[in-house]
Short mmCIF file of C-alpha atoms in Angstrom, two decimals:
data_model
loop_
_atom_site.label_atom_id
_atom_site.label_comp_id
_atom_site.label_asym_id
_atom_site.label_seq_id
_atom_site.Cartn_x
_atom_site.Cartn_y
_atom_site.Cartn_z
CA UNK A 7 124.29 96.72 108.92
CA UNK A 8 120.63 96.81 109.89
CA UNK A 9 119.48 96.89 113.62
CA UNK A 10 117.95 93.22 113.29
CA UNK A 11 121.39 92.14 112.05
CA UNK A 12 123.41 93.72 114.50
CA UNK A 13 120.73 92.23 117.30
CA UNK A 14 120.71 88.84 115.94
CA UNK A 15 124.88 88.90 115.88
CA UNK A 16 124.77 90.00 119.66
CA UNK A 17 122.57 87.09 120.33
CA UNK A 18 124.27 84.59 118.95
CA UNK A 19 128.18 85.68 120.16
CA UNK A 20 129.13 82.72 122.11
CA UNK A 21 128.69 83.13 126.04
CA UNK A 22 129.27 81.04 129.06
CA UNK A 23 127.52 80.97 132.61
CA UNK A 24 129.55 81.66 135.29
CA UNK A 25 129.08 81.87 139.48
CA UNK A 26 131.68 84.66 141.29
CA UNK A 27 131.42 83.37 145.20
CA UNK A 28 132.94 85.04 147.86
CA UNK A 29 134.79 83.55 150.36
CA UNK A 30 135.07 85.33 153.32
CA UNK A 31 137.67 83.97 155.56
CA UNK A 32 140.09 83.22 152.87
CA UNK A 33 139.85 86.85 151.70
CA UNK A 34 139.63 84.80 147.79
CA UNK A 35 137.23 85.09 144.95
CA UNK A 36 136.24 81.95 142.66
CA UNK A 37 134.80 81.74 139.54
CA UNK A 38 132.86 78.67 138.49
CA UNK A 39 131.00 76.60 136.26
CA UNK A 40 127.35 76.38 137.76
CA UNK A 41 127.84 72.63 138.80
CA UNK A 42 130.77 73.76 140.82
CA UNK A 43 133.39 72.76 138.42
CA UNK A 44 136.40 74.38 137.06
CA UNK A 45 136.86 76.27 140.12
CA UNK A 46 139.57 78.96 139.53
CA UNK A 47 140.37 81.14 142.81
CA UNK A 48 141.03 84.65 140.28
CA UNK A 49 141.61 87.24 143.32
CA UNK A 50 142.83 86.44 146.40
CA UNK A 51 144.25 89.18 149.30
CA UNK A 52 140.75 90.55 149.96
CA UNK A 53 139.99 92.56 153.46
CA UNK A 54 136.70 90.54 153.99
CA UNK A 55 134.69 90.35 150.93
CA UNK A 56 131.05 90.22 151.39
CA UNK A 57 129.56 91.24 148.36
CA UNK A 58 129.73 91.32 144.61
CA UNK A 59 127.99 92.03 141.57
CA UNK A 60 128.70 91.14 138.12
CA UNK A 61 128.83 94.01 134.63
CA UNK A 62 129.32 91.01 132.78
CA UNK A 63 128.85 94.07 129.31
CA UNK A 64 131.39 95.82 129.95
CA UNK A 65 133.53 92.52 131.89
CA UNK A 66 134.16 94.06 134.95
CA UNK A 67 132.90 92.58 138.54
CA UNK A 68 132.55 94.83 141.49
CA UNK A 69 132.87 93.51 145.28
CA UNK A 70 133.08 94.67 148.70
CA UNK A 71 135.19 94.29 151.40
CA UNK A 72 133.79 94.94 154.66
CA UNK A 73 137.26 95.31 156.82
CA UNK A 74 137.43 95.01 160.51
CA UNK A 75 134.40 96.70 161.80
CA UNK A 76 135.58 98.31 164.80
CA UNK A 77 138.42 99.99 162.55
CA UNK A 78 135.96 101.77 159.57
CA UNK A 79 137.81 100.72 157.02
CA UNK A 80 135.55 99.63 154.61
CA UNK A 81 136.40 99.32 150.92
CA UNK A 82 135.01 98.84 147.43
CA UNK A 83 136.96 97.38 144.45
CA UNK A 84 136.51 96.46 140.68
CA UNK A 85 138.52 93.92 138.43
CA UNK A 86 138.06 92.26 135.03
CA UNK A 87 136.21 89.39 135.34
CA UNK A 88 139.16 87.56 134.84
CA UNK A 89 140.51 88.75 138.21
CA UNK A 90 143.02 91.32 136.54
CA UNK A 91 143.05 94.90 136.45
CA UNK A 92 141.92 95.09 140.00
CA UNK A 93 141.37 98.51 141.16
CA UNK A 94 140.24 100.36 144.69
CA UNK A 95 137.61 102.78 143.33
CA UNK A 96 136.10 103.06 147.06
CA UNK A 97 139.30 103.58 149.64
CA UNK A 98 138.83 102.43 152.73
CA UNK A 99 137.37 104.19 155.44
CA UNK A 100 134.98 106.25 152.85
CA UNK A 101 132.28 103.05 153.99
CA UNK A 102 132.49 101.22 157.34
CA UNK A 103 131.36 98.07 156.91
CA UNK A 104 130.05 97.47 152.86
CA UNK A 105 127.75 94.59 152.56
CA UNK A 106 125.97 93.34 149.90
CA UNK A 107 126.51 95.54 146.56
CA UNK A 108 124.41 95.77 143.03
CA UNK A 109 124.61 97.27 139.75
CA UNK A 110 122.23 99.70 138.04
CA UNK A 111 123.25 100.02 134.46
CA UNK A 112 120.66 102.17 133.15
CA UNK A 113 121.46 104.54 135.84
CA UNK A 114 125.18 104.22 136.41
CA UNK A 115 125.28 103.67 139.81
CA UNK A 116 126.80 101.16 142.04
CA UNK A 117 124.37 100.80 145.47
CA UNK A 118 125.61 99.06 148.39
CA UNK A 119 124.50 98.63 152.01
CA UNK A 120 126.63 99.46 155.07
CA UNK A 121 125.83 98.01 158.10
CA UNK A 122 127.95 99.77 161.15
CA UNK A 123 127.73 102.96 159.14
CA UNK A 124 124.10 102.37 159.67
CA UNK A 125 123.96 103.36 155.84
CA UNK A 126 122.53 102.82 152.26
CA UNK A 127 124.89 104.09 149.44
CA UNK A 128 126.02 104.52 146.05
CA UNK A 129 128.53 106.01 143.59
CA UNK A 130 129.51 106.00 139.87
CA UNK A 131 131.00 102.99 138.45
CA UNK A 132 134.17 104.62 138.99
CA UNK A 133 133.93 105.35 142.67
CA UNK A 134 133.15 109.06 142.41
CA UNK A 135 129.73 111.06 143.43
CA UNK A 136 129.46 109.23 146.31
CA UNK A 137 126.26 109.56 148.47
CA UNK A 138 124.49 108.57 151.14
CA UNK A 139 120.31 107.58 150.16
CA UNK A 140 119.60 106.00 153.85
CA UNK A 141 121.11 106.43 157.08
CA UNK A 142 119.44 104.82 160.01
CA UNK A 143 121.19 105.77 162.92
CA UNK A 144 124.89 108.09 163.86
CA UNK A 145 127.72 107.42 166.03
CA UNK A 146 129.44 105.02 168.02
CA UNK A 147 126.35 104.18 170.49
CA UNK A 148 123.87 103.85 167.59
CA UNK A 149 126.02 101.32 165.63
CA UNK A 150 125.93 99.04 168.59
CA UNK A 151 122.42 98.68 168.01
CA UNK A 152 121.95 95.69 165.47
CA UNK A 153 118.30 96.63 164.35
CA UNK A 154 119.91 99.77 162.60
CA UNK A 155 122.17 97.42 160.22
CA UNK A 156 121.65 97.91 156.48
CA UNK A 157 122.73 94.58 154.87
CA UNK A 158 121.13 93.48 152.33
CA UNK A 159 119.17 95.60 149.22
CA UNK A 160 117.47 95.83 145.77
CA UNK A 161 116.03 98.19 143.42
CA UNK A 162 113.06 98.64 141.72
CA UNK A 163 113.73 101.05 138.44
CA UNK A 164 110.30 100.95 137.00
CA UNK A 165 109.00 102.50 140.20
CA UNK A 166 112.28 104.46 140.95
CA UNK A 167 111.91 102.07 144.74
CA UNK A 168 114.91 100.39 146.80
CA UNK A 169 114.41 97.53 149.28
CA UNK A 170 116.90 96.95 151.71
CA UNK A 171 117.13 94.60 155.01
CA UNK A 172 118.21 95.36 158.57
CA UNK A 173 118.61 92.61 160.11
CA UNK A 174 118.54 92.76 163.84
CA UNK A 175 120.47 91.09 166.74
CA UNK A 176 121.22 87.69 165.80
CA UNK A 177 118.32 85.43 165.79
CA UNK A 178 116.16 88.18 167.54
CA UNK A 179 113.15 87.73 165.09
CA UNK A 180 113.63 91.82 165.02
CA UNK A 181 115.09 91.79 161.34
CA UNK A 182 113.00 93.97 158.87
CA UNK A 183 112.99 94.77 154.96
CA UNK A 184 111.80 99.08 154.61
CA UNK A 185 111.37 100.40 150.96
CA UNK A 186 111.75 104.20 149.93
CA UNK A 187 112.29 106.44 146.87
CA UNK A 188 115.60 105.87 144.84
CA UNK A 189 115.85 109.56 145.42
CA UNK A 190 115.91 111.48 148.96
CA UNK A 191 112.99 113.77 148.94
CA UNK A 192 113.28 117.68 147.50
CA UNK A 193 114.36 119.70 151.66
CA UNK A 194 115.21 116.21 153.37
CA UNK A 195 117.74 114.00 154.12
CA UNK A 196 119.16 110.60 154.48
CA UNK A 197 118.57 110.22 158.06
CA UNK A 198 115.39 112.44 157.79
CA UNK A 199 113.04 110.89 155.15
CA UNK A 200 109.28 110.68 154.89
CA UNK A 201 108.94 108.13 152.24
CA UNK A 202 110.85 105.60 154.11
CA UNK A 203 107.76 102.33 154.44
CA UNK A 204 108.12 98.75 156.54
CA UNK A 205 107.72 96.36 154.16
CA UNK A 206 108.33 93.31 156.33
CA UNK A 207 109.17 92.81 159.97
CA UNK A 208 109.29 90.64 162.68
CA UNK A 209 112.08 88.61 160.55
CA UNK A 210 114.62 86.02 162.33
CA UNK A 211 117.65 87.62 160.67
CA UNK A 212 117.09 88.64 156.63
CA UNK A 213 120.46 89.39 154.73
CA UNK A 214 120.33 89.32 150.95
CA UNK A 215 117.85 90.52 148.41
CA UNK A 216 117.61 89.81 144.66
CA UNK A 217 114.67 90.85 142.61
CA UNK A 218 113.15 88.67 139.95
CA UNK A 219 112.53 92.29 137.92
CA UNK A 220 110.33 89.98 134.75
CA UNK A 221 108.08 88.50 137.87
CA UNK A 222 108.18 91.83 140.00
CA UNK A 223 109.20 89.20 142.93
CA UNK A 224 111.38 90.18 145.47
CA UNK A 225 113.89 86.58 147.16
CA UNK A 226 115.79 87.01 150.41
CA UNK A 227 118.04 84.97 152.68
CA UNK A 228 117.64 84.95 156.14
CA UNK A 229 120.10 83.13 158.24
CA UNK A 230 118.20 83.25 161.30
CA UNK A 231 116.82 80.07 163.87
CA UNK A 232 114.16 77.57 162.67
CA UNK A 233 111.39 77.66 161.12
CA UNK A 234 111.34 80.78 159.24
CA UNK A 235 115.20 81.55 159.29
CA UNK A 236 117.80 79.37 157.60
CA UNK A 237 115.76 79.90 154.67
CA UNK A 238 115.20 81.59 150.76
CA UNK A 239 111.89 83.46 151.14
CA UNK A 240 110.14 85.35 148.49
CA UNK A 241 107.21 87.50 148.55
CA UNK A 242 105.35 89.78 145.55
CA UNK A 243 105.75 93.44 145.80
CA UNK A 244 102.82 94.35 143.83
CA UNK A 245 100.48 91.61 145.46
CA UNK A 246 102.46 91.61 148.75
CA UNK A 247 101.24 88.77 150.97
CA UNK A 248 100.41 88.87 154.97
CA UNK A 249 103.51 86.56 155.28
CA UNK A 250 106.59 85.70 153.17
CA UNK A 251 106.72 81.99 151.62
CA UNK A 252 109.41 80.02 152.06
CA UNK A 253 111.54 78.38 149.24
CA UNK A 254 114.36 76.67 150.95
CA UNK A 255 115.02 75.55 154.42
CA UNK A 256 118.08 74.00 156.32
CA UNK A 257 120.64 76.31 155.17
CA UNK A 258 123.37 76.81 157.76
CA UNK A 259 123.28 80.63 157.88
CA UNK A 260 122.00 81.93 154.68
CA UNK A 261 123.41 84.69 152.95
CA UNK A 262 124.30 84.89 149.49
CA UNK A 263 121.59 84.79 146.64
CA UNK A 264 121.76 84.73 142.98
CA UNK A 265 118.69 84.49 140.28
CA UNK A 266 118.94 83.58 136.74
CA UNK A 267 115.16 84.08 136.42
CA UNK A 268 115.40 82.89 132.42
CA UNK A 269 116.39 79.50 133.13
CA UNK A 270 114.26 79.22 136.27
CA UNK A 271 116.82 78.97 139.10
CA UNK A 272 118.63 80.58 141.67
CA UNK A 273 121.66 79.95 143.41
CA UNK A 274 122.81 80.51 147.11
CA UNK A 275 125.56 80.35 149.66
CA UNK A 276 125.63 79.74 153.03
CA UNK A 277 128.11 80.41 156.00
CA UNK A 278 129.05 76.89 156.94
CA UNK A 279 130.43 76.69 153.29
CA UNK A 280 127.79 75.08 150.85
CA UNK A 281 126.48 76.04 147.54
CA UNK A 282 123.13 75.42 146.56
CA UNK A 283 120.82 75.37 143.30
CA UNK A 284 117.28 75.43 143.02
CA UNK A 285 114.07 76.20 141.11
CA UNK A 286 112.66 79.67 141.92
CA UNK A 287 109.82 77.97 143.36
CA UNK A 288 112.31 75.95 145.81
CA UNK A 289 112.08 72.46 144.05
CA UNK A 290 115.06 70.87 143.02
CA UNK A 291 116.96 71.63 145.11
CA UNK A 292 120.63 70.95 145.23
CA UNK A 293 123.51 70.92 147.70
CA UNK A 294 126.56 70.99 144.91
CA UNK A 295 129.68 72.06 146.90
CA UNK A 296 130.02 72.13 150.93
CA UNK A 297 132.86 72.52 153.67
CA UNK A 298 134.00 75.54 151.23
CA UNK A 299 134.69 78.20 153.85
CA UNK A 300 132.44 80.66 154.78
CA UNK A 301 130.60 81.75 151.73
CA UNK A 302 129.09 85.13 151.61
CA UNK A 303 128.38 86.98 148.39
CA UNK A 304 127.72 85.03 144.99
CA UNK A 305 126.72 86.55 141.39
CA UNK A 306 125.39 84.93 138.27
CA UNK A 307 126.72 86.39 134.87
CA UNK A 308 126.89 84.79 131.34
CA UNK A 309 130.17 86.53 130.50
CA UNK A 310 130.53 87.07 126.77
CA UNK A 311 133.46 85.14 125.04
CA UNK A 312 135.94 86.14 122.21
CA UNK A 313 136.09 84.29 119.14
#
């Protein structure tokens, strides 16, 4: 069978969109149609789930739990995206407090953020090599200090960059978004670095990143006060503006964020339990489910489907 065949087959195997939201308080995770309907809670018993990310290939989805934060025990587990064949791959206590959590494919890696370990990480699909890329601060004292909190992150792999946010006190308008090399530079380390670059600060409170990779435009949530937090933002890398603009306002503590950058939307959570749709550019927008718990993490994926 040619290459054009086997593409075209690929292309036209049946798939179906899907949202994976987090919610935090019930320890559950739902899978949904993108108007919200046909809910189906497929894991429940989580330790505080924050974030998640989607390998909708090889039908697997990948979330975090971030555990109590005083105790360090911090986790990382896989399932079928289905909910079965759940699995630990990181134990608890090997992270303190995961966060938000993506996928690189092409490089095999799982990257996560975590905030009272004051650290950016990442490991094999299967939980081993794990490493530490960024660490902002050590020890009890320092992770008392909210401005040292990794939360939120992205990579670029055709510049070999990763974004991540810390998002200061609560409200503080300290929060900040740094970029650096995917890889710690040759006779440094993760809490020495040279390459490590402000890309934003003076933010109310920014949590979430996704990157719209085809646009080279970089979204975040920040669930900070009025006017600038409570908001989607979104600013160029490349062309990097003096400010951020922002897409969507009156969100009740803003933090998960999902792009489907083909169909021209996005999708986020908030804390006080809503789900919202929009444009990229902010129009449309669309309060589709509310009084849902407290939301954190959500994840787009158009998961393949047997015949």
């Amino acid at each position: 069978m040619s290459e054009a065949v086997k593409k075209s087959n690929r292309s036209a195997a049946a798939v179906v969109a899907r949202l994976f939201v987090l919610e935090l308080n019930a320890g559950h995770i739902h899978s949904m149609s993108l108007d919200g309907s046909d809910r189906k809670t497929i894991v429940s018993d989580c330790h505080l789930p924050d974030g998640i990310v989607v390998d909708a290939e090889a039908g697997h989805i990948y979330w975090t739990n971030m555990g109590i934060p005083n105790l360090n025990d911090g986790s990382i587990e896989r399932a079928d995206t289905d909910g079965k064949n759940r699995k630990t791959i990181v134990a608890r206590g090997q992270t303190h407090t995961p966060k938000q959590i993506i996928l690189d494919k092409r490089g095999g890696k799982l990257y996560w953020c975590d905030r009272e370990g004051m650290r950016v990480m990442r490991c094999n699909f299967d939980g081993s090599k794990l490493e530490t890329l960024i660490e902002s601060g050590h020890g009890d004292a320092d992770s008392q200090d909210a401005t040292r909190w990794c939360v939120g992150l992205t990579i670029d792999p055709k510049f070999g960059k990763i974004y991540w946010t810390q998002k200061g006190p609560d409200n503080a308008g300290l929060g900040r978004i740094f970029r650096a090399n995917l890889e710690i530079p040759a006779g440094q380390t993760a809490a020495a670095r040279s390459d490590i670059e402000i890309f934003y600060d003076g933010l109310p409170e920014p949590i979430d990143i996704e990157f719209d990779h085809e646009n080279r435009v970089l979204y975040w949530t920040d669930r900070g006060d009025p006017p600038r937090g409570n908001t989607v933002n979104r600013a160029s890398i490349d062309n990097k503006p003096p400010e951020p603009e922002i897409v969507v306002t009156h969100l009740m503590e803003g933090i998960g964020i999902a792009l489907d950058v083909p169909n021209n939307r996005m999708f986020v959570t908030d804390f006080a339990g809503s789900i919202y749709s929009a444009r990229l550019d902010g129009s449309g927008e669309r309060n589709f489910l509310f009084a849902q718990g407290n939301l954190t993490g959500i994840a787009y994926a158009e998961i393949p489907q047997e015949k």
